[in-house]
Every structure is written in C-alpha cells, then in structure tokens.
mmCIF file of C-alpha atoms in Angstrom:
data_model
loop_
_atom_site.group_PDB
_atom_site.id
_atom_site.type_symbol
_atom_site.label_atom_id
_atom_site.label_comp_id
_atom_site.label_asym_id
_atom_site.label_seq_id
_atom_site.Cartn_x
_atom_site.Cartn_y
_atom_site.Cartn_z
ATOM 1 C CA UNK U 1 -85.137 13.066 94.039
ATOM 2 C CA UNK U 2 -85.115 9.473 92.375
ATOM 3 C CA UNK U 3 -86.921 10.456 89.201
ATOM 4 C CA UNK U 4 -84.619 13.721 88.960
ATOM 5 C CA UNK U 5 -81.236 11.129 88.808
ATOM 6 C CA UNK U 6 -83.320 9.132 86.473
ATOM 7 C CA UNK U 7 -83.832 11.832 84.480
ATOM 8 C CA UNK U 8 -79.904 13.124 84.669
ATOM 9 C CA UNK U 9 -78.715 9.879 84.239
ATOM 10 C CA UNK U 10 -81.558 9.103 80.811
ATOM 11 C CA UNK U 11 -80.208 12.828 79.592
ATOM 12 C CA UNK U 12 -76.495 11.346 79.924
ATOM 13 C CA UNK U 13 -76.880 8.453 77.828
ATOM 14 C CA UNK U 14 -78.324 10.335 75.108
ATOM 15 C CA UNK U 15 -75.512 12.525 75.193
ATOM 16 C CA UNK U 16 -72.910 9.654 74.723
ATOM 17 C CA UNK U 17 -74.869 8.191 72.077
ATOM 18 C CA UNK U 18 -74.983 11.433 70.532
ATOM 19 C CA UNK U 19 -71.166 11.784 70.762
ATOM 20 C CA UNK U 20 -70.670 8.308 69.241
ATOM 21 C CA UNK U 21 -72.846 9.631 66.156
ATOM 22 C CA UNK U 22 -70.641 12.514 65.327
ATOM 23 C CA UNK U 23 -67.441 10.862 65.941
ATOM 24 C CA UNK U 24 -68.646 7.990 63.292
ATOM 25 C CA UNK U 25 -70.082 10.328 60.740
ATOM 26 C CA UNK U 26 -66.575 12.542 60.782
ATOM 27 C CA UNK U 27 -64.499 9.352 60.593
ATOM 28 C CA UNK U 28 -66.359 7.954 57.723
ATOM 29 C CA UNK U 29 -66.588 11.738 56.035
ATOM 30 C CA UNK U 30 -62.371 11.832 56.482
ATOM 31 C CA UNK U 31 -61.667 8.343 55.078
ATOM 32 C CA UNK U 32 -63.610 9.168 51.694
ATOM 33 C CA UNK U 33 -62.302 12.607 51.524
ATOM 34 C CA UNK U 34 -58.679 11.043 51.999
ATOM 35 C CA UNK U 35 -59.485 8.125 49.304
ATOM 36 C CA UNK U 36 -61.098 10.071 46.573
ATOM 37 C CA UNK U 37 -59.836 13.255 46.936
ATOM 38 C CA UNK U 38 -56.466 14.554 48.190
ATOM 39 C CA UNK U 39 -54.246 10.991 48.999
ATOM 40 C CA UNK U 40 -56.069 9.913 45.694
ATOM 41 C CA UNK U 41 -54.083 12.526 43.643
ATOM 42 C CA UNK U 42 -50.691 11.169 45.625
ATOM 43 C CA UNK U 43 -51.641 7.638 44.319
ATOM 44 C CA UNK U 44 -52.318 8.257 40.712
ATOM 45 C CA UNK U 45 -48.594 10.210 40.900
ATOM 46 C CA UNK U 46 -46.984 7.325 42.396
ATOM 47 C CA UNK U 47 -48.702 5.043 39.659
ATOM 48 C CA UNK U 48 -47.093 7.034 36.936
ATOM 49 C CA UNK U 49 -43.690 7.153 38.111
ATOM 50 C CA UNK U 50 -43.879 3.564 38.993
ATOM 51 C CA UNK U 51 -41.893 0.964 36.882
ATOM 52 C CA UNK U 52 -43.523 -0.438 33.939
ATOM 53 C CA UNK U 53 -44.098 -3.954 35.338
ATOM 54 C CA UNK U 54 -46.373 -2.027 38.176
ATOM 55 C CA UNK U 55 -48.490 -0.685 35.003
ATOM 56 C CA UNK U 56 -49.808 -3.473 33.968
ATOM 57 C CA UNK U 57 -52.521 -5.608 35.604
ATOM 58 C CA UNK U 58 -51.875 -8.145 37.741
ATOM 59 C CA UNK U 59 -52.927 -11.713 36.744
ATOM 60 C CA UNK U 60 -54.772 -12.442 39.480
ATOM 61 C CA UNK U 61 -57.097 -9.595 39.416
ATOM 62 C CA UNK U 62 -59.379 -7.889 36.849
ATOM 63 C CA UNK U 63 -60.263 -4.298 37.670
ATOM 64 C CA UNK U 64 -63.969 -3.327 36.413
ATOM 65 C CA UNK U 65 -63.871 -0.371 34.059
ATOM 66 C CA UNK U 66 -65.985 2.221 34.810
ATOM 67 C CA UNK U 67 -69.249 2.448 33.057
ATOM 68 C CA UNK U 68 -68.939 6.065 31.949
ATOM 69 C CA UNK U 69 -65.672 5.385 30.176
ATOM 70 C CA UNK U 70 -64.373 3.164 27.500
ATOM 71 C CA UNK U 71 -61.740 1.371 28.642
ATOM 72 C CA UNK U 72 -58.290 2.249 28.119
ATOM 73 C CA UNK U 73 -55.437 -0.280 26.902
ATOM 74 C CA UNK U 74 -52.348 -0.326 29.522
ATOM 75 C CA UNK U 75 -49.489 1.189 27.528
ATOM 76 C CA UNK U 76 -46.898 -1.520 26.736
ATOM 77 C CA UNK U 77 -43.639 -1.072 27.968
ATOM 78 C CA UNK U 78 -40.110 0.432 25.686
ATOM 79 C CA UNK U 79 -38.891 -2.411 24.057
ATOM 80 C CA UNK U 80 -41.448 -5.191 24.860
ATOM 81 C CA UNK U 81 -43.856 -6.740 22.324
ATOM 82 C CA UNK U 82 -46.510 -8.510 24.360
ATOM 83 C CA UNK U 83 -46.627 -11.067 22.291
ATOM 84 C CA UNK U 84 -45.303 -14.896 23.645
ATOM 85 C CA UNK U 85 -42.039 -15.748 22.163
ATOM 86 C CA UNK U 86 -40.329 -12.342 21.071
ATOM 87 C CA UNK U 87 -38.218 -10.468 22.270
ATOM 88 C CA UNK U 88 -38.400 -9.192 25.742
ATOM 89 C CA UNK U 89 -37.986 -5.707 27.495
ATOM 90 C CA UNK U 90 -34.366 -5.406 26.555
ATOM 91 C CA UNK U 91 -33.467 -7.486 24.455
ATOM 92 C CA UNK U 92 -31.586 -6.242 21.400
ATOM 93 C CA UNK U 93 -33.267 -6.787 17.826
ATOM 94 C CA UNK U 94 -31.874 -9.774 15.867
ATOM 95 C CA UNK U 95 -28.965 -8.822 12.803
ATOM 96 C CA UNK U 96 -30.310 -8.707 9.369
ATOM 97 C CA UNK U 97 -28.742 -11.791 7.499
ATOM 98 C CA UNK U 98 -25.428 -11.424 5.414
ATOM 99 C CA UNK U 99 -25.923 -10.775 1.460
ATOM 100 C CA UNK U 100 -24.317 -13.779 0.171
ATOM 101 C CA UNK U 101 -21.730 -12.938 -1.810
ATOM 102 C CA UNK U 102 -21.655 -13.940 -5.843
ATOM 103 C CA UNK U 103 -18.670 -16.213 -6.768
ATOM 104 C CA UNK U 104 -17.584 -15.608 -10.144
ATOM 105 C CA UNK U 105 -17.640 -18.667 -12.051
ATOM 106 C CA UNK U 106 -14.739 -19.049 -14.389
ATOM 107 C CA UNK U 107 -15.294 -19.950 -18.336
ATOM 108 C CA UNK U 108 -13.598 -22.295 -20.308
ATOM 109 C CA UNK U 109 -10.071 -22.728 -20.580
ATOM 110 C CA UNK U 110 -8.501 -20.456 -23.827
ATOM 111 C CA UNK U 111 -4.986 -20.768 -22.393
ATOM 112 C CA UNK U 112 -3.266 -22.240 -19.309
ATOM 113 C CA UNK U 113 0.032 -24.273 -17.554
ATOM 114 C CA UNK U 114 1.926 -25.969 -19.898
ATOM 115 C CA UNK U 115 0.617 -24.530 -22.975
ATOM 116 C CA UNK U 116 3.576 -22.870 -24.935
ATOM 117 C CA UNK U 117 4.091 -20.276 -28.135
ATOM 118 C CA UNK U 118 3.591 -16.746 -29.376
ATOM 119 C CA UNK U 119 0.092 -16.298 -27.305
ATOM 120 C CA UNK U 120 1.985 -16.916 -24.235
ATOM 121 C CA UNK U 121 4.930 -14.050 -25.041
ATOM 122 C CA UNK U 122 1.771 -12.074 -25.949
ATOM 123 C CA UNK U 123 0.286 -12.611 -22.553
ATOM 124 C CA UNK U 124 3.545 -12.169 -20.841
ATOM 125 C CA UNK U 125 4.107 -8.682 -22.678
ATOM 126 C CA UNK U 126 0.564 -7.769 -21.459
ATOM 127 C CA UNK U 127 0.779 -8.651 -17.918
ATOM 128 C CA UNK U 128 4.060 -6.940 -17.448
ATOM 129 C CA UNK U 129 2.829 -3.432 -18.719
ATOM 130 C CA UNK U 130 0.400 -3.581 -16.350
ATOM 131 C CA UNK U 131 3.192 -4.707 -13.340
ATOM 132 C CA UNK U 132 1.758 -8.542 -12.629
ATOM 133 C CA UNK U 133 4.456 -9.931 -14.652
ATOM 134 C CA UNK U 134 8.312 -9.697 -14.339
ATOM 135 C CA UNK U 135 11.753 -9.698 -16.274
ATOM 136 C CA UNK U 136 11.723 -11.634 -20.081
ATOM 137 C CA UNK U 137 8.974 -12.923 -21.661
ATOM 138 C CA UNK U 138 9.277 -16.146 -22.973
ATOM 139 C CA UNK U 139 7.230 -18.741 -24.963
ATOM 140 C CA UNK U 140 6.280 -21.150 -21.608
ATOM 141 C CA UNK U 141 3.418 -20.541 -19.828
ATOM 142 C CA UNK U 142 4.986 -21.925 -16.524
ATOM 143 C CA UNK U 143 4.728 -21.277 -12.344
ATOM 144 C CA UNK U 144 5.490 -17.241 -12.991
ATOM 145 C CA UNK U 145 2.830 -16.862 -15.883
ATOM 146 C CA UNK U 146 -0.065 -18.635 -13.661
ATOM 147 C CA UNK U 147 1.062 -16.603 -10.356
ATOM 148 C CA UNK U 148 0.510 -13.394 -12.166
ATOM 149 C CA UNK U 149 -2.855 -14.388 -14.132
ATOM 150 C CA UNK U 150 -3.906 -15.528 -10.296
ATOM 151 C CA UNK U 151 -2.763 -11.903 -9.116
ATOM 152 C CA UNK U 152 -4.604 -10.420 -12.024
ATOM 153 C CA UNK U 153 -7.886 -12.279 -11.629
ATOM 154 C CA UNK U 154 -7.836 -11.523 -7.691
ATOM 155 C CA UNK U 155 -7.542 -7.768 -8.227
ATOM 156 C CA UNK U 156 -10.350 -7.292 -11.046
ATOM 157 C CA UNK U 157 -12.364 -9.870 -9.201
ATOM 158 C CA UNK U 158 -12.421 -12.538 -12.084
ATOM 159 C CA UNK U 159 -12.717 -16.596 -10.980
ATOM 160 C CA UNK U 160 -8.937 -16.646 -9.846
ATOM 161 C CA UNK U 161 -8.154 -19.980 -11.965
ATOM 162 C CA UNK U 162 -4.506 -19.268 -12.958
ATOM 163 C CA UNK U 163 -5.330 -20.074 -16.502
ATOM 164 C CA UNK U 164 -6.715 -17.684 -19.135
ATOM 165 C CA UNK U 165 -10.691 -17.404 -19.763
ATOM 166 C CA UNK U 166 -12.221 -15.002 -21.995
ATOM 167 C CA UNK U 167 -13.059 -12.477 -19.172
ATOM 168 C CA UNK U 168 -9.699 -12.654 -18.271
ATOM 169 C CA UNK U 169 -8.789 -11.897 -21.839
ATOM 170 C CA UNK U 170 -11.137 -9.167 -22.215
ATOM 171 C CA UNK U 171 -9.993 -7.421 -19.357
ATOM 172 C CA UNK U 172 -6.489 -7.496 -20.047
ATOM 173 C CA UNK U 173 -7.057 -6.687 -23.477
ATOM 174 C CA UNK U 174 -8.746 -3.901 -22.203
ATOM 175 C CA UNK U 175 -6.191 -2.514 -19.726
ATOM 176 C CA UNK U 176 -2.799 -3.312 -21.850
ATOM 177 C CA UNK U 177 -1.982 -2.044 -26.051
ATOM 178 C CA UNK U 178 -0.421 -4.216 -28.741
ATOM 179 C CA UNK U 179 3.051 -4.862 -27.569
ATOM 180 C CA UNK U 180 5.915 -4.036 -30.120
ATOM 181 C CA UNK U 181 8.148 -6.167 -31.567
ATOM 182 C CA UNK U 182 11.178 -5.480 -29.811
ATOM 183 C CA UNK U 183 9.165 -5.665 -25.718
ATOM 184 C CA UNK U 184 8.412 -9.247 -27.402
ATOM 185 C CA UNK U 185 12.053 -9.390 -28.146
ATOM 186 C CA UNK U 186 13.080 -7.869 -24.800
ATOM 187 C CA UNK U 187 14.513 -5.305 -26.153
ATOM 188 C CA UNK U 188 13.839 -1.770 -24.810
ATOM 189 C CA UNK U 189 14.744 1.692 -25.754
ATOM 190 C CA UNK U 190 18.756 2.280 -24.857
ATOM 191 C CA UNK U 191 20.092 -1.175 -24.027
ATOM 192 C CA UNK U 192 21.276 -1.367 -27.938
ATOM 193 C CA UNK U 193 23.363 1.443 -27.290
ATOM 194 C CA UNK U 194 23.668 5.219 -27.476
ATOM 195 C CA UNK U 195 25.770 8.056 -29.735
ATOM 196 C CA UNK U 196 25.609 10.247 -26.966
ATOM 197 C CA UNK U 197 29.277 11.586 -26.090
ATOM 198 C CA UNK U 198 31.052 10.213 -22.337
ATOM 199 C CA UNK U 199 31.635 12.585 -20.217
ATOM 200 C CA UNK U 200 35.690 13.089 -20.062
ATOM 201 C CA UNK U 201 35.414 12.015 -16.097
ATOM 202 C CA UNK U 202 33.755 8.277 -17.450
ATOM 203 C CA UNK U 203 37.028 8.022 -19.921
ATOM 204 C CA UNK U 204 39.603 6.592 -17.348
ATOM 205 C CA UNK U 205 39.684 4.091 -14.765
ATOM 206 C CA UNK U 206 36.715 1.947 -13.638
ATOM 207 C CA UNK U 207 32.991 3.984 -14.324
ATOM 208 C CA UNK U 208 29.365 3.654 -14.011
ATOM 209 C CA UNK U 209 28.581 6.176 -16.684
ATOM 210 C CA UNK U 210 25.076 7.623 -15.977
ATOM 211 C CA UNK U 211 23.484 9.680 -18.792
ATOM 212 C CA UNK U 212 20.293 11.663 -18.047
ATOM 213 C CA UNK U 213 19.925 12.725 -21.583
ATOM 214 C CA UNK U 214 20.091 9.442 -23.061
ATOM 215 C CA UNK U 215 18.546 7.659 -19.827
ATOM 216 C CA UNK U 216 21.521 5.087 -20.299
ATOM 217 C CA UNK U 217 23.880 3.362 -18.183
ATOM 218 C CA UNK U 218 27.438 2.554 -19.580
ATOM 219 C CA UNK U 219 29.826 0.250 -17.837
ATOM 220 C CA UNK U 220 33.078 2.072 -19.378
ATOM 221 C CA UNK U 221 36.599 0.720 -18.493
ATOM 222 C CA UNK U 222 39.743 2.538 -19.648
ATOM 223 C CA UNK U 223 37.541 4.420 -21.859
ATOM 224 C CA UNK U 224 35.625 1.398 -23.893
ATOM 225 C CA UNK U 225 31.870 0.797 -23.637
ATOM 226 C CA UNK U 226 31.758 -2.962 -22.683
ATOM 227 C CA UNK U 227 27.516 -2.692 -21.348
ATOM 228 C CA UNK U 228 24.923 -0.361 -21.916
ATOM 229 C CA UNK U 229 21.318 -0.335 -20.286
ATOM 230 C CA UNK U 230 18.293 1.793 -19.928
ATOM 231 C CA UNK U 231 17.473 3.374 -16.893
ATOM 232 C CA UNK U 232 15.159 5.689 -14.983
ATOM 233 C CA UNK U 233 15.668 8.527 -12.939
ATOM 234 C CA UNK U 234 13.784 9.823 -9.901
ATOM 235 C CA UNK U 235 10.875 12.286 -10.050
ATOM 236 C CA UNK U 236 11.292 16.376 -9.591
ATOM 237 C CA UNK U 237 10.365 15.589 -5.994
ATOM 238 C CA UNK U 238 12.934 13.001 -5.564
ATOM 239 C CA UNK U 239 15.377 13.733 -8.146
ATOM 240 C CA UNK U 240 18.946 11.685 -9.031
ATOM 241 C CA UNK U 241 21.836 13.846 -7.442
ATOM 242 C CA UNK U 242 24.144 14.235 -10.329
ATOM 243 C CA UNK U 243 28.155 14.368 -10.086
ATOM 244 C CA UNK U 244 30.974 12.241 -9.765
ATOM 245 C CA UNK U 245 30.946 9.699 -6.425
ATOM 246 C CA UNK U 246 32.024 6.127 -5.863
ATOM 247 C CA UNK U 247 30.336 2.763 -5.295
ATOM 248 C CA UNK U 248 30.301 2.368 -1.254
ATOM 249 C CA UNK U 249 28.218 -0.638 -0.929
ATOM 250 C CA UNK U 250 26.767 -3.740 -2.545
ATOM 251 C CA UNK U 251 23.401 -6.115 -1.360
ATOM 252 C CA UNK U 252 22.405 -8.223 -3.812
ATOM 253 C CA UNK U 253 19.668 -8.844 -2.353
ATOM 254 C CA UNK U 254 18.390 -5.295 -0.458
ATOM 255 C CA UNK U 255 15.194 -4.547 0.309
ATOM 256 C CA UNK U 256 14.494 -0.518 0.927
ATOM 257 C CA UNK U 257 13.928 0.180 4.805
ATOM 258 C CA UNK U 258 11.877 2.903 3.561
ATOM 259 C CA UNK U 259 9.871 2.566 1.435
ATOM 260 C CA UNK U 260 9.540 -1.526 2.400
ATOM 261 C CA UNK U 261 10.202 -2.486 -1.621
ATOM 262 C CA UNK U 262 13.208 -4.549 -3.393
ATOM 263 C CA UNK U 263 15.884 -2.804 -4.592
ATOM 264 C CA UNK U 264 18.294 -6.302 -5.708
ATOM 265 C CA UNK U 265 21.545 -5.497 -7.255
ATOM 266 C CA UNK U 266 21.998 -2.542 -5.113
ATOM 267 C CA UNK U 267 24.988 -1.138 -5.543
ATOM 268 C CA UNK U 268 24.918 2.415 -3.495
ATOM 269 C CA UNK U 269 26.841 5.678 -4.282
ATOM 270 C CA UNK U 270 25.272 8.348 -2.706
ATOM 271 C CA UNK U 271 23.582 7.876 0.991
ATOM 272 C CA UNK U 272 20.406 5.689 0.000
ATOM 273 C CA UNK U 273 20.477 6.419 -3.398
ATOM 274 C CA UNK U 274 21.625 3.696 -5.336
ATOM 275 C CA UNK U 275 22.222 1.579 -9.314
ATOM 276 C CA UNK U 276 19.474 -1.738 -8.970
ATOM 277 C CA UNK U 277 17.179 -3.487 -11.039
ATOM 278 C CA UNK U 278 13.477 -2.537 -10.774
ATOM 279 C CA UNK U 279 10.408 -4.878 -11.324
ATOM 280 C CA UNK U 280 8.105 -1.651 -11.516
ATOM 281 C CA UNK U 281 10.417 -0.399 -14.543
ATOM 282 C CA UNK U 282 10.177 -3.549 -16.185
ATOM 283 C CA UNK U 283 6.384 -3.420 -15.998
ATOM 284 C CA UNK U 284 6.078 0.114 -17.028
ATOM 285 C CA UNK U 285 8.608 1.599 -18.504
ATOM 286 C CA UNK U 286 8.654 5.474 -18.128
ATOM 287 C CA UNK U 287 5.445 6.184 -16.662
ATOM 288 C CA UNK U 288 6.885 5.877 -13.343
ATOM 289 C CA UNK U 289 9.948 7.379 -11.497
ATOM 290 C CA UNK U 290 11.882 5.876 -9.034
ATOM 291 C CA UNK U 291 12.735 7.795 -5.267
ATOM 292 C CA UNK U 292 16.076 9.083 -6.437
ATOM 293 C CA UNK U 293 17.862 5.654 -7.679
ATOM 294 C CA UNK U 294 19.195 4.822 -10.824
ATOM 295 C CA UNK U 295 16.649 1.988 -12.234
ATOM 296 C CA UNK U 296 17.881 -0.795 -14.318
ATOM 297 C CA UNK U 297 15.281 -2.958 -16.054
ATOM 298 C CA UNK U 298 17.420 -5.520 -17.903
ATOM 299 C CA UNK U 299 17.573 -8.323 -15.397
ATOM 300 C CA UNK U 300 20.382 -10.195 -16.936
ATOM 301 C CA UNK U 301 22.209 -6.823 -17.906
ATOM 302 C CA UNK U 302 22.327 -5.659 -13.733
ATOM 303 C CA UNK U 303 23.293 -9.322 -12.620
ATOM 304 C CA UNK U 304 25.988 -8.712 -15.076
ATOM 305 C CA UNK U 305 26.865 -5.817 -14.133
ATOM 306 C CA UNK U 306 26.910 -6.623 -10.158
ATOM 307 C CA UNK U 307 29.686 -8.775 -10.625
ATOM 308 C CA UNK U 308 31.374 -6.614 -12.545
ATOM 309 C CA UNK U 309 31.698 -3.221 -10.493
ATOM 310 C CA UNK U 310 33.720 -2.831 -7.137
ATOM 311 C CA UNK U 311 33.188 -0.861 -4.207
ATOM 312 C CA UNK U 312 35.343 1.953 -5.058
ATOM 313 C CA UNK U 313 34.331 1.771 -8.507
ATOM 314 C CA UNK U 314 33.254 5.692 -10.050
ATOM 315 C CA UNK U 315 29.723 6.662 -10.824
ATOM 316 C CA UNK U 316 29.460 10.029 -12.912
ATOM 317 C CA UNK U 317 26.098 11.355 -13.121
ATOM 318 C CA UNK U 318 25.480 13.810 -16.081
ATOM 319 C CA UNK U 319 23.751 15.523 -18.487
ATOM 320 C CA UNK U 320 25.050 14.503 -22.274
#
C-alpha cells in the first residue's frame, strides 16, 4: 500500500511538471507569433501614419540594420532641410532681393532757370503742344517753364532736373514739330477775326456769338464785333447744343464736378454746358474736343471777356 501512494504520488508530479512544459512552450510560441507576425503588421501601420518627428531615430538609440539589407535613409520631413541653421519644418523660404532700380543720371545743362530768348519761346511752343505747358509763350525761362520740363522728365522717365539736357531735348524734339510763326506769336487760327456773316439773332442787344463753321466766338454789342476768339466744340458723342439761350451763371474759378477738371471763366448757358478757357486747347489745338462746352484758348481774350458779359447776356449757337 505505501509503495502504491509512492508510486501515485511520483506519477503526479510528473504530470504537473508536464503541464508546466506545455503551458511555457505555448506562451513563448504566442508572444513571437504576436511580435513578428500579426501585432507586427499593426505596428509598422501605426509607424507610417505617425508624425514625422516619430520617423526619425531617436538620439539616444541606434537601431542595427539588418544584415540582409542595405540600409535605408529615414525620409526627411516636407519642408525641413536637415541641415543646422536653415530653415525649419515650416518655415517659409526667404524673398528674393529687390532689383535695384537704375537712376537716370542727368547730362549737362543746354538750357535752364533764368536763361532767356528765342530757345526758350521755342521750348515753350514745344511743351505746350504736347499739354505740359500753358497759356503764352514768352522769352523767360521762369517757375512755369521748369515745372513743366520737371513734369516732362517725370513722365518719359528722364533725370527730373527742371532744366533742359540733351535727352530731354531729344525727346521733345521727338514728340513735338517745328512750331509756326504765329503759335510763337500767340496767335492762333480765328482770334484775328472772321468774314463769316452774324447770325441776325447776334445783331441786337448784348451776344455771345458762337460760330461752328468758323469755330469763332464774337462778343457783338448792338451789332459791332468788339472780340473775337477761337474755340472748340464738343465731340459727336458730346456735341455743343446749338440755339439761342442766355448766360445763367458765372465761376471764375469752376472746377467740373464731373469730370474733376478746370473749367475757369465759366460762364454757363445751357445746364453744364458752358463758354471757359481750356488749358488742354491751348496745348493741342483741335485734336481734342471738349464734353459739350464752348473752349476758349486765348487766356487774356476769356479774362476779357468774363468781365465783360452779364448773366442774362444772349448766347446764339449756329452754323454760318
């Protein structure tokens, strides 16, 4: 009976170690399974969906490549360099550097302030054709001469000096023609008078007498011419309304709330159309058109003629 527990009890030991065997093995088996095989799948998807700071090693440890394979470089994060002192993950690129600019350098002096003569009426003549220079030329090369060489310069991007160098010449030159002897004069076409008949309506009284056909102006009291100047006319688009009205209104010194431009001298007969001196006309004669106004480019003539007409005063409108 002893040696049969002996036996039972030898028979149960062996069993438990047997157990313990099994129970290590299957542990050890499911731990490398779950490492190298299915979690080790999860990891790798983790890794790539990590952020890019979690890509790269860490400092303090150095993973041995494998000896089958050649060793891969991490892949360097968007917008990171690597190298010390640029520009981090981020970071926006530095600007290019501004093209300096050229200065023009001006040349030599050929005319300037306080010079005086025919060159200056020359220059004058020039600079109003092209609209930088306004009323009578004269022989002075003062304040209004320099202001409109500056202007000129500025705009064709010559040294702006306010005196005359050959560039500026050349340009001019280039831009403008010979002027005549009477725009030297300031004399233009109609202010020496016209044969063209008056209208019967311009023969009594007190009248502006407008002529389209003649593109004249007539101050005409009791039926004698005592002024005549050219004018302009508005375009086809804008044309002068023609007839007989009266002077409503005088500024001497208006400035268009339309069209933001000067209109001095105004004196208005018809809504916003109106008799008053034009710098543009003076510049450039006929190639322009005014918005509908009768344009007077004898300065003297329309400050004249301002303090001669009245509110109340006619304005006929006709063809000759």
């Amino acid at each position: 009976m002893s040696r049969g527990r002996g036996g039972r009890g030898r028979a149960g030991l062996a069993g438990l170690a047997m157990l313990l065997v099994v129970v290590v093995v299957t542990t050890a088996a499911g731990w490398a399974v779950t490492r190298g095989g299915l979690l080790g799948g999860a990891d790798r998807d983790d890794r790539d969906v990590a952020s890019p700071a979690a890509a790269e090693p860490s400092a303090t440890s150095s993973p041995t490549p494998s000896p089958s394979a050649s060793p891969v470089p991490a892949a360097r994060p968007a917008g990171s360099t690597g190298a010390a002192g640029q520009r981090a993950h981020g970071a926006r690129a530095p600007l290019p550097a501004e093209r300096p600019r050229q200065v023009p350098v001006p040349g030599p002096e050929l005319l300037g302030p306080g010079d005086a003569g025919a060159e200056v009426r020359e220059l004058q003549s020039r600079l109003r054709q092209v609209a930088w220079f306004v009323g009578d030329v004269t022989d002075d090369y003062g304040t209004a001469t320099e202001t409109a060489v500056r202007g000129f310069q500025a705009k064709r991007g010559i040294a702006v000096t306010g005196y005359v160098d050959q560039r500026t010449r050349d340009r001019l030159a280039a831009m403008t023609r010979e002027p005549t002897a009477d725009e030297l004069a300031n004399r233009f076409p109609g202010d020496a008078g016209t044969s063209a008949a008056l209208d019967p309506r311009c023969r009594t009284g007190r009248a502006l007498c407008v002529d389209k056909s003649s593109s004249t102006l007539r101050w005409v009291v009791d039926g004698t011419v005592r002024k005549t100047v050219s004018v302009r006319f508005g375009s086809s688009y804008t044309p002068t309304r023609e007839g007989q009205f009266a002077v409503e209104s005088k500024s001497r010194d208006h400035v268009s709330s339309l069209y933001d431009t000067p209109m001095p001298f105004a004196m208005f007969f018809s809504g916003g159309q109106a008799v008053h001196y034009s710098a543009d006309f003076a510049a450039r004669g006929y190639a322009g058109a005014s918005h509908g106004c009768v344009n007077v480019r004898d300065l003297p003539g329309i400050t004249w003629l301002y303090d001669q007409v009245a509110v109340g005063d006619k304005v006929v409108v006709y063809w000759s």
